[in-house]
Coordinates of C-alpha atoms in Angstrom, one line a residue:
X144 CA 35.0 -36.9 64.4
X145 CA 35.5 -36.1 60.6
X146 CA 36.1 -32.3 59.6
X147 CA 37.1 -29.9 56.4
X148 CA 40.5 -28.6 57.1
X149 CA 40.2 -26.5 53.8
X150 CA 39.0 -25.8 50.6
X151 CA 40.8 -25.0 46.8
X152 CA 39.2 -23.2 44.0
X153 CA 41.2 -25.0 40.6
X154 CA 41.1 -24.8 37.1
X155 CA 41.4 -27.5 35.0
X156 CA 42.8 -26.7 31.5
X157 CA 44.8 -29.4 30.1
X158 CA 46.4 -26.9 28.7
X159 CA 48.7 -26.9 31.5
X160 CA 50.3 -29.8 32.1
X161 CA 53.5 -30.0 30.1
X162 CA 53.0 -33.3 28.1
X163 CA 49.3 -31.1 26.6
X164 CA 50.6 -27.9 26.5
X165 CA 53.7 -28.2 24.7
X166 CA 54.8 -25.0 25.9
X167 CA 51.7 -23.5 25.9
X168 CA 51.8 -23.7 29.7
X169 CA 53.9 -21.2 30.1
X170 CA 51.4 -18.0 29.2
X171 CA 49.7 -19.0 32.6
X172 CA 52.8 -19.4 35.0
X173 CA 50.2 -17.8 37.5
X174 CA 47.9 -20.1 37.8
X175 CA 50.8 -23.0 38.1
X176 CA 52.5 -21.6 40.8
X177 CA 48.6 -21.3 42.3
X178 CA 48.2 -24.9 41.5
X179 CA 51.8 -26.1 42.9
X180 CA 51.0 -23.9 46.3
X181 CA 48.1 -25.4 46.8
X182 CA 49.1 -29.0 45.9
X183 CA 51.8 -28.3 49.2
X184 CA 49.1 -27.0 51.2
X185 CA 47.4 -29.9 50.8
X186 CA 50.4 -32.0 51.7
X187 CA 50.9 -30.5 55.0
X188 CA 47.3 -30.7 56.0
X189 CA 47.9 -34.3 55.4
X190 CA 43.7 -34.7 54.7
X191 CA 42.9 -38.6 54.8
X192 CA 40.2 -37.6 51.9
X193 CA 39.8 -35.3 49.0
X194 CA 36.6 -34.3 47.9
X195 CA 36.6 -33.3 44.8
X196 CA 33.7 -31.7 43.1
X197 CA 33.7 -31.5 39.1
X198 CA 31.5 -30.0 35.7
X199 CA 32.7 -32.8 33.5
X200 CA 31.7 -36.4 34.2
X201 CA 28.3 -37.6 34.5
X202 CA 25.8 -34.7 34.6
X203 CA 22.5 -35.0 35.9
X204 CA 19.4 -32.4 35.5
X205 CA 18.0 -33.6 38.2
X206 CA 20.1 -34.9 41.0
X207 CA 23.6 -34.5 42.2
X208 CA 26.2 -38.0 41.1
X209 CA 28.4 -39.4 43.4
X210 CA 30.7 -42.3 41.9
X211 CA 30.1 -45.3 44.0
X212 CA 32.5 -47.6 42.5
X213 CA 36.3 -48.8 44.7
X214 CA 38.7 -47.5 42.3
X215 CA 38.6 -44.2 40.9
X216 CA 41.1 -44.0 37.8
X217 CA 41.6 -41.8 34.5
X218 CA 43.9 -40.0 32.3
X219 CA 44.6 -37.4 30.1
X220 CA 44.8 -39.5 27.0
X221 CA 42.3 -37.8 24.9
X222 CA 44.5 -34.7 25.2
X223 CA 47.6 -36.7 23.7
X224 CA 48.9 -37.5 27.6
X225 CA 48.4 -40.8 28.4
X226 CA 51.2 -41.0 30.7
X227 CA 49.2 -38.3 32.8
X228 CA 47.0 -40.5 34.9
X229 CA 46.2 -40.4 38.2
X230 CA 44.6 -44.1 40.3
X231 CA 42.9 -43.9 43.7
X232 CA 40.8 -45.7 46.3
X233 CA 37.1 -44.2 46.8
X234 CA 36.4 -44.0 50.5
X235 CA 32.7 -45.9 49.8
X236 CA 31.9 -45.6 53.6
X237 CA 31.6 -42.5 53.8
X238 CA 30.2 -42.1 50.0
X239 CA 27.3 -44.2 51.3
X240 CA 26.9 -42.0 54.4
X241 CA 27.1 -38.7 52.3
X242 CA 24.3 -40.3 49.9
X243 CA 22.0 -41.5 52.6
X244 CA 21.9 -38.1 54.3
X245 CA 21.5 -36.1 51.1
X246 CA 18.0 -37.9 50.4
X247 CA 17.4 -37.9 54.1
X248 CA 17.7 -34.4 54.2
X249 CA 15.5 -33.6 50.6
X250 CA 18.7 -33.0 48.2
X251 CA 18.5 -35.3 45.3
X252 CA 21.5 -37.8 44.3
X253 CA 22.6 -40.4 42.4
X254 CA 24.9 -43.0 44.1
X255 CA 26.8 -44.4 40.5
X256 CA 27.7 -47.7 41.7
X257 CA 28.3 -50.8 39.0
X258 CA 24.6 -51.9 38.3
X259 CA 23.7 -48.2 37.7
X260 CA 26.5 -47.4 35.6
X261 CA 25.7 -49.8 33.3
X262 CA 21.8 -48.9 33.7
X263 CA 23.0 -45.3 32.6
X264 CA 25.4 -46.6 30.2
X265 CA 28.5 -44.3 31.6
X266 CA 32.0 -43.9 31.2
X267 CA 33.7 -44.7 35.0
X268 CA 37.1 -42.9 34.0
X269 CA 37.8 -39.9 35.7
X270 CA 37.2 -36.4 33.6
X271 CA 39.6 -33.8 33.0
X272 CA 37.9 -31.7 35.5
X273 CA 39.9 -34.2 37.9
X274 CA 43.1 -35.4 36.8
X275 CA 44.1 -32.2 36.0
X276 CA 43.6 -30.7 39.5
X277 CA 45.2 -33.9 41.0
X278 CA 48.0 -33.7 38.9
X279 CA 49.3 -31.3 41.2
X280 CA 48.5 -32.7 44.4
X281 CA 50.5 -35.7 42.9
X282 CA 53.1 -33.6 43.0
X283 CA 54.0 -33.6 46.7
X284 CA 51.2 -35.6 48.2
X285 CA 49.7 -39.7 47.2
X286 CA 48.1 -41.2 50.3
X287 CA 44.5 -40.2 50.3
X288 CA 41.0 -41.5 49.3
X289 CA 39.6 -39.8 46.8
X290 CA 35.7 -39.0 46.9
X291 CA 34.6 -38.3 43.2
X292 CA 31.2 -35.8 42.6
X293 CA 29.7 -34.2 39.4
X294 CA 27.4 -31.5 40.5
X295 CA 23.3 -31.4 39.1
X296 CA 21.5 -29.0 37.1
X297 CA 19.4 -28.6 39.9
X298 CA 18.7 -25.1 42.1
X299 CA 22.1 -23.3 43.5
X300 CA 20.4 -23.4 47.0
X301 CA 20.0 -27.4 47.0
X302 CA 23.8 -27.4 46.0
X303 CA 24.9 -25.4 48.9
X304 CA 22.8 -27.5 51.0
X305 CA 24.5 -30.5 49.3
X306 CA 27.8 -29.0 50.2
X307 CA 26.7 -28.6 54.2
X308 CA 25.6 -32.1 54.2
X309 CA 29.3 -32.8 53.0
X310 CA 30.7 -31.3 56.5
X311 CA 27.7 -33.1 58.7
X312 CA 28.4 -36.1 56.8
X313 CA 31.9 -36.4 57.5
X314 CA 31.3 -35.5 61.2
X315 CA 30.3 -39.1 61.2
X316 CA 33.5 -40.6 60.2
X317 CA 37.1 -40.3 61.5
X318 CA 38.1 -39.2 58.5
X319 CA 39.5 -35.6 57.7
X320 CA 39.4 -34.0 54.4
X321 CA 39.7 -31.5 52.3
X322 CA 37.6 -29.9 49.6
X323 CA 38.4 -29.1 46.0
X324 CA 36.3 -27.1 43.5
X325 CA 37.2 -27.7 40.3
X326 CA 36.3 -25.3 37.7
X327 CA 36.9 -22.5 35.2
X328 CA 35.1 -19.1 35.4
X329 CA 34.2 -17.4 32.1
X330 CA 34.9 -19.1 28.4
X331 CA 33.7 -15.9 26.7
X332 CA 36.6 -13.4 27.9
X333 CA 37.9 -12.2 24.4
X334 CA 36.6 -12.6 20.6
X335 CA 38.9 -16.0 20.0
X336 CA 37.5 -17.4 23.3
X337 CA 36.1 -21.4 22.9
X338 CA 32.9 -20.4 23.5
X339 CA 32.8 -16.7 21.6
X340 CA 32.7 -13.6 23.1
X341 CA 30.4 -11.9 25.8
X342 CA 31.1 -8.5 27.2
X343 CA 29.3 -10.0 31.2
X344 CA 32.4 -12.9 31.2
X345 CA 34.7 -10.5 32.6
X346 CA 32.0 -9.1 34.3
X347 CA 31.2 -12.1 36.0
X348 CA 35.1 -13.2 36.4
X349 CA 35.7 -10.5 38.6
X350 CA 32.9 -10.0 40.4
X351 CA 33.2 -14.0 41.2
X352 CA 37.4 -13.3 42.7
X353 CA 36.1 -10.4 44.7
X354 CA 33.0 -11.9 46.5
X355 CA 35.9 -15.2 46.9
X356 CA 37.8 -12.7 48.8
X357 CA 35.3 -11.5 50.6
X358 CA 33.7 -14.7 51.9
X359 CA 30.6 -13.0 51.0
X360 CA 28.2 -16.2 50.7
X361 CA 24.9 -14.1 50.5
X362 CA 26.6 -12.0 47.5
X363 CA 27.0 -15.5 44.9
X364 CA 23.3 -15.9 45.5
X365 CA 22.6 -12.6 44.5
X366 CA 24.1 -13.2 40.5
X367 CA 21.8 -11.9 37.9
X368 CA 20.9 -15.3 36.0
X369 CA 21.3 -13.4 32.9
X370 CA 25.2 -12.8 33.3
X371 CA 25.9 -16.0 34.8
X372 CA 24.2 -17.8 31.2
X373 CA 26.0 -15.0 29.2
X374 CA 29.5 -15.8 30.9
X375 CA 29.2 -19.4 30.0
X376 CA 31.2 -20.7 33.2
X377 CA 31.5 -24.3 34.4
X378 CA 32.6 -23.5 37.9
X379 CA 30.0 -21.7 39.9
X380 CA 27.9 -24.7 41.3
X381 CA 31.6 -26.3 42.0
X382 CA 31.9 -23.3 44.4
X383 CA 28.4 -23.1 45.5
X384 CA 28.6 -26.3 46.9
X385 CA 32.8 -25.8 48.2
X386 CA 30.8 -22.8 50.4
X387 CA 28.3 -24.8 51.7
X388 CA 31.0 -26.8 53.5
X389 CA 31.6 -24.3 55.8
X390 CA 28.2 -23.1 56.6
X391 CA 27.8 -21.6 59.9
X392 CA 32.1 -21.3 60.1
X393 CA 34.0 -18.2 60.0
X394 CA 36.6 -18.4 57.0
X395 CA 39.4 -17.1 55.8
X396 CA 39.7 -16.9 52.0
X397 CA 43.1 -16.2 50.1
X398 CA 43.2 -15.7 46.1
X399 CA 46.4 -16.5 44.7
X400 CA 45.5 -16.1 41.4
X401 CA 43.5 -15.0 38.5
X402 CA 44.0 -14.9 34.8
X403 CA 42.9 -15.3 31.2
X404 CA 45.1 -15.7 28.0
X405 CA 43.3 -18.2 26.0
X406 CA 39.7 -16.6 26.3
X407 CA 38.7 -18.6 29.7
X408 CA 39.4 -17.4 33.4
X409 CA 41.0 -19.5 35.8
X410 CA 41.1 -18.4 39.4
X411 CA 42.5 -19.6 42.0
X412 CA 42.0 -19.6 46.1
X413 CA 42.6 -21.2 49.2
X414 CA 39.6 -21.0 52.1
X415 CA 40.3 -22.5 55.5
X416 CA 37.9 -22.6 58.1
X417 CA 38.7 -20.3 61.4
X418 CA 35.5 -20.7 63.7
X419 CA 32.1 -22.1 64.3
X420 CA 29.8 -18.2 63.6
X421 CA 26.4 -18.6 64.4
X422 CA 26.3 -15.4 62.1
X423 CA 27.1 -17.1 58.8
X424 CA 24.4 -20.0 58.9
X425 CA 23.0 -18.9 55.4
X426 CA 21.3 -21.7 54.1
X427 CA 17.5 -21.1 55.5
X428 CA 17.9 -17.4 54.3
X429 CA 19.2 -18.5 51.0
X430 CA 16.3 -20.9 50.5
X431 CA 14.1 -17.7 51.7
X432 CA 15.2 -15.3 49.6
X433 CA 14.9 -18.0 46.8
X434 CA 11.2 -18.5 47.9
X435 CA 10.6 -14.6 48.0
X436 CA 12.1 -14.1 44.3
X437 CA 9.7 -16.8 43.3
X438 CA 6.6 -14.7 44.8
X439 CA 7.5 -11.7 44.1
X440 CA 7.4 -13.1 40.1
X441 CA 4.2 -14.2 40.7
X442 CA 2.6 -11.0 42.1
X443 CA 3.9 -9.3 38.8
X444 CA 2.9 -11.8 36.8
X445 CA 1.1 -10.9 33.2
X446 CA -2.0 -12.7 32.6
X447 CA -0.9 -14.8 29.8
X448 CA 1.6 -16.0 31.8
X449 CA -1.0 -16.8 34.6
X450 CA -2.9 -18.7 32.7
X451 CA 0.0 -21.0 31.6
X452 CA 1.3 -21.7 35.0
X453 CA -2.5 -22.4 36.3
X454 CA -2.1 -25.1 32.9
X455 CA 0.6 -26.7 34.2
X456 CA 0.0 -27.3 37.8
X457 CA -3.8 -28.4 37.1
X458 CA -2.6 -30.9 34.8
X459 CA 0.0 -32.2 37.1
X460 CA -2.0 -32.2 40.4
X461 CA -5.3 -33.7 39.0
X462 CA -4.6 -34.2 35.7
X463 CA -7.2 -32.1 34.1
X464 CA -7.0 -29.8 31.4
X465 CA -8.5 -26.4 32.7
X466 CA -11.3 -24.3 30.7
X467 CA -10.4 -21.0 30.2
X468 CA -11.5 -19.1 33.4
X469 CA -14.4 -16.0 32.3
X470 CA -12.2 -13.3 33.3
X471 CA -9.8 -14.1 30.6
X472 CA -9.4 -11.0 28.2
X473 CA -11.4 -10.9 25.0
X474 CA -8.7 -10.7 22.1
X475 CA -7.4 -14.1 23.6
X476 CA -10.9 -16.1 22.9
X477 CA -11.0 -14.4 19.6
X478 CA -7.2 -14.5 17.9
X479 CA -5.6 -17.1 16.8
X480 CA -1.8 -17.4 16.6
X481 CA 1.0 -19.9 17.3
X482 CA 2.3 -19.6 20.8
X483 CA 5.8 -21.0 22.8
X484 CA 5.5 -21.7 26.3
X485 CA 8.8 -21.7 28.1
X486 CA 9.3 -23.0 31.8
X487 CA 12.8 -22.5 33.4
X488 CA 13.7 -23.8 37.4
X489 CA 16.8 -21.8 39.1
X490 CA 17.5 -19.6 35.8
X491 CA 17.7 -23.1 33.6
X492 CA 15.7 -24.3 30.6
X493 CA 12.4 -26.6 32.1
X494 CA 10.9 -27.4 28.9
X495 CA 9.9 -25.1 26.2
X496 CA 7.3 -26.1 23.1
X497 CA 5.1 -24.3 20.7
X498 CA 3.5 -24.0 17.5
X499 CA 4.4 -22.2 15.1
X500 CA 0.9 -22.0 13.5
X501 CA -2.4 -22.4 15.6
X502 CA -3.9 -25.5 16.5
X503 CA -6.7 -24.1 18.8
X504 CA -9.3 -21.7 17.8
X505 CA -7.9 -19.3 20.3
X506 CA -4.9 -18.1 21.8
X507 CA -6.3 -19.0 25.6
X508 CA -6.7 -22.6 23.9
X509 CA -3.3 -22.5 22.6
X510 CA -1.6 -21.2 25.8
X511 CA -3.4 -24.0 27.8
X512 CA -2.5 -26.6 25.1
X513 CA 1.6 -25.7 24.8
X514 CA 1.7 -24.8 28.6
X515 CA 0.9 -28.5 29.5
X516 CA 3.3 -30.0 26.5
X517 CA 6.2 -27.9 27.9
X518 CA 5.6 -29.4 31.5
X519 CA 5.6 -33.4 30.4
X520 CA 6.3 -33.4 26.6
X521 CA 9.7 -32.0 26.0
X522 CA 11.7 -34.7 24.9
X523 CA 14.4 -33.4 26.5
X524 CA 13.7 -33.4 29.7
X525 CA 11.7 -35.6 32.6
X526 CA 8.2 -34.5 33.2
X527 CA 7.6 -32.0 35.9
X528 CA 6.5 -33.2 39.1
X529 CA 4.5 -31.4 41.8
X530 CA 7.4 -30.7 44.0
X531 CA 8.6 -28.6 40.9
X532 CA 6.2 -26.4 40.4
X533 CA 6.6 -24.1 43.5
X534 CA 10.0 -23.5 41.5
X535 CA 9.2 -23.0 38.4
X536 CA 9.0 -20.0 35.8
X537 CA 7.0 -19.0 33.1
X538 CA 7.0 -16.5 30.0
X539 CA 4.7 -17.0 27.1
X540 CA 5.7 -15.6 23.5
X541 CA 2.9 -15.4 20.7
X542 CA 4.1 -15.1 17.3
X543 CA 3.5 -12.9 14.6
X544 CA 2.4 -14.3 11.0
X545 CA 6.0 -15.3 9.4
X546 CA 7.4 -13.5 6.2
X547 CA 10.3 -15.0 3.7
X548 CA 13.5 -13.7 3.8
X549 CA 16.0 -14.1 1.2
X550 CA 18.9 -12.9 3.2
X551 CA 20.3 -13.1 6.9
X552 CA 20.9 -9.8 6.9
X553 CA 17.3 -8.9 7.2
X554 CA 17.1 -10.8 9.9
X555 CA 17.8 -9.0 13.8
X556 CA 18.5 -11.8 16.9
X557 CA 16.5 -9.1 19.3
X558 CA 13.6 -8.0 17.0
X559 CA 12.8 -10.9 14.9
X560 CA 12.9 -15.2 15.5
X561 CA 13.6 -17.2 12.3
X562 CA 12.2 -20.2 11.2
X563 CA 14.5 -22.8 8.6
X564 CA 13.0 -25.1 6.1
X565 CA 13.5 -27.7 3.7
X566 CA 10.9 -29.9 2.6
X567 CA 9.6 -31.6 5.8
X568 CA 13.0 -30.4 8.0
X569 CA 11.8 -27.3 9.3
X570 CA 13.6 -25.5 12.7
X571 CA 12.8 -22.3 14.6
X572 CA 14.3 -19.7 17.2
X573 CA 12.4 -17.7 19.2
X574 CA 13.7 -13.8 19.2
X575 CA 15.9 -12.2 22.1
X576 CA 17.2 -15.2 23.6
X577 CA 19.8 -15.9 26.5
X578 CA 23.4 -16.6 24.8
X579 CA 22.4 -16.0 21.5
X580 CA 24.3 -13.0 20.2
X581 CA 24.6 -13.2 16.8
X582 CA 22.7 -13.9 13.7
X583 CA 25.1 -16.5 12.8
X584 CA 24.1 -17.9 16.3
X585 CA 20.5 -18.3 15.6
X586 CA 20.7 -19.7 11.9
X587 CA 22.9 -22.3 13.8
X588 CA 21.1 -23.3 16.4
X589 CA 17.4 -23.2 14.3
X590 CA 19.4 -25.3 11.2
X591 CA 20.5 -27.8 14.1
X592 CA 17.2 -28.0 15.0
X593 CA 16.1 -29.0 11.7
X594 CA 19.0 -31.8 11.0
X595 CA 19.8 -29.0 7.8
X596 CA 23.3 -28.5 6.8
X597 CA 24.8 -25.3 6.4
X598 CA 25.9 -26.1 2.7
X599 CA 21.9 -27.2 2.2
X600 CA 19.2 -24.8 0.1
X601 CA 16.8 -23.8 2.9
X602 CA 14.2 -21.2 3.2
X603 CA 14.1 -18.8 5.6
X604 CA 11.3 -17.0 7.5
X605 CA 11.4 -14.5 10.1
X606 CA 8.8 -13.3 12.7
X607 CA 8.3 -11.2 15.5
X608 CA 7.0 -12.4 18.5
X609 CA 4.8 -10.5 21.9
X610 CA 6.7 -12.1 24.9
X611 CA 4.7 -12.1 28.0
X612 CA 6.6 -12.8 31.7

């Protein structure tokens, strides 16, 4: 019978490995003697598979991906290394049992074997978020199967359930193994950070290393949202679903690391399992607490926002579109204005459209009308289907008439959106948003929009908006 024999929080900056770095390397000696201990650990737990989760290859919204091909292979090459390359054989039989249990057991994958690689169109080499890890395992330790996995954009709970199904799939096989998580915390940690600066990355960075060294399970699932989009991490649903390996088990955690000199955190930590604990089976109390967030939203729930969920899951369970019901207030079967609907599912964007004028003769009309596009017409996502809408989220922002600008500095990223034109190219931001910090960040993201170069004349509007949740 198969078991974990341990688990590895890693980074993965290129950065690190000499033939990148250049030198550059050596501002995080830290987290490469982390690396290099761990790598050894690894070698004396002789594990006949690694398991190794990732942020960087083929990312679903809606399911969890498993490569499904024999040889897993890739290289640094893109980062100047080519020489850095690691070459391994999947273990497909227990790939195939880990993906058969996952849909047996309601947690959506995607098995990437040939046919559906070329159905998706994907690249089959091996990410960063890999090799790099690897790199020093292949240090001091080369005969194991490798089992490849890219986590989803789907609800934290279903990826600690994922990670669970890991352990009971493995019970199956004779095959031991061990678990790593690849990922970096925070990219926001100081003003020449990748990704900018945000004062909740180090926030988050350290209250992710302490809950680590606690084992405390029930404390990752208790993250504000908000500081978890604000960090801009690519690691948490790497660990989310390295702890739901060892649900139900007594562990023992031990960080070796943690550090930050090019703007992102990197953490590192060992967790090996001690004993079965009847007392740390977390996963139906994380899906209840999940369910009890969701209805306690819904008792508090504005009426504008009410009437846009009630939309939504009339038009996806009988495909109607609802009247507005007679208790609906007055102002909204009188006023016109445009209106944004925004859905999100586990603190992510769902679908969000709007108008910016009015296309109904009422705002009732208008929340009914964008409520039902956000659900099934967002380009950008899948529609929603009715096991969704249990999980889903609403707010509702109607706008205020918009007035010209002539100058970003009248515009504010809290008070006011903006709206970019030229000619028929025409983008808009709503006000106040997640991650968006600066002015320079909302011009940027509304001229995307558009397809309107910086260097372009463009007009500006800006507008305040009344955001119902």
């Amino acid at each position: 019978m198969g078991k974990i024999l341990g688990a590895y929080l890693m980074p993965h900056p290129p950065v690190i490995i000499p033939d990148v770095g250049k030198g550059q390397e050596q501002k995080i000696e830290k987290t490469i003697k982390a690396l290099n201990k761990m790598g050894e650990d690894i070698a004396e737990k002789k594990p006949h598979t690694i398991i190794l989760i990732s942020p960087h290859g083929a990312l679903f919204k809606d399911a969890i991906s498993i490569m499904g091909i024999s040889t897993l292979k890739g290289d640094l090459s893109r980062f100047g290394a080519k020489n850095v390359k690691i070459e391994k054989e999947n273990n497909l039989d227990f790939v195939k049992e880990l993906d058969g249990e996952a849909w047996e057991q309601g947690v959506p994958t995607v098995l990437l074997d040939e046919e559906r690689i070329r159905d998706y169109k994907l690249n089959t080499d091996l990410d960063h978020g890999a090799v790099v890890p690897l790199y020093f395992v292949e240090k001091v330790y080369k005969p194991y199967q490798l089992v490849h996995i890219n986590y989803g954009m789907i609800p934290r709970e279903e990826q600690y359930h994922f990670g669970k199904i890991i352990a009971e799939s493995l019970a199956f096989t004779s095959n031991d193994a061990v678990v790593i998580a690849s990922g970096d915390l925070s990219h926001k940690l100081t003003p020449d950070a990748p990704a900018g600066y945000h004062p909740s990355g180090q926030q988050f960075d350290k209250t992710i290393m302490k809950l680590i060294q606690e084992g405390d399970v029930e404390g990752f699932f208790s993250l504000e949202d908000s500081i978890v989009t604000e960090a801009g991490e690519c690691g948490l649903s790497s660990i989310d679903i390295m702890l739901g390996a060892f649900d139900g088990w007594r562990i023992s955690t031990d960080v070796l690391s943690y550090e930050g000199p090019f703007g992102v955190g990197y953490g590192t930590a060992i967790i090996q399992p001690v004993e079965k604990d009847q007392n740390r089976l977390f996963l139906d109390c994380l899906k209840k607490k999940s369910d009890e967030k969701i209805l306690l939203i819904r008792e508090r729930e504005d009426p504008l926002v009410r009437l846009a969920r009630r939309a939504l899951e009339a038009y996806v369970n009988e495909q109607i579109t609802i009247d507005l019901p007679s208790y609906t207030q007055e102002d909204l079967k009188i006023k016109k204005a445009g209106v944004f609907v925004s859905i999100k599912k586990d603190g992510q964007l769902r679908g969000c459209i709007g108008t910016t004028q009015p296309v109904e003769n009422n705002i009732g009309k208008e929340i009914i009308r964008n409520s039902i596009h956000s659900g099934t017409q967002d380009p950008r996502f899948y529609p929603v289907d009715r096991d969704e809408l249990e999980q889903l989220v609403y707010s509702v922002d109607v706008l205020g008439e918009p007035e010209e600008i002539f100058s970003k500095e009248e515009l504010d990223v809290k008070k006011y959106g903006v709206i970019v034109e030229k000619g028929f190219r025409k983008g808009l931001l709503l006000p106040n948003l997640e991650g968006v910090e600066t002015i320079e960040d909302q011009l940027n993201i509304a001229l995307k929009k558009a397809n309107i170069t910086k260097d372009e004349k463009y007009k500006m509007y800006r507008f305040k908006v009344e955001r119902h949740k």
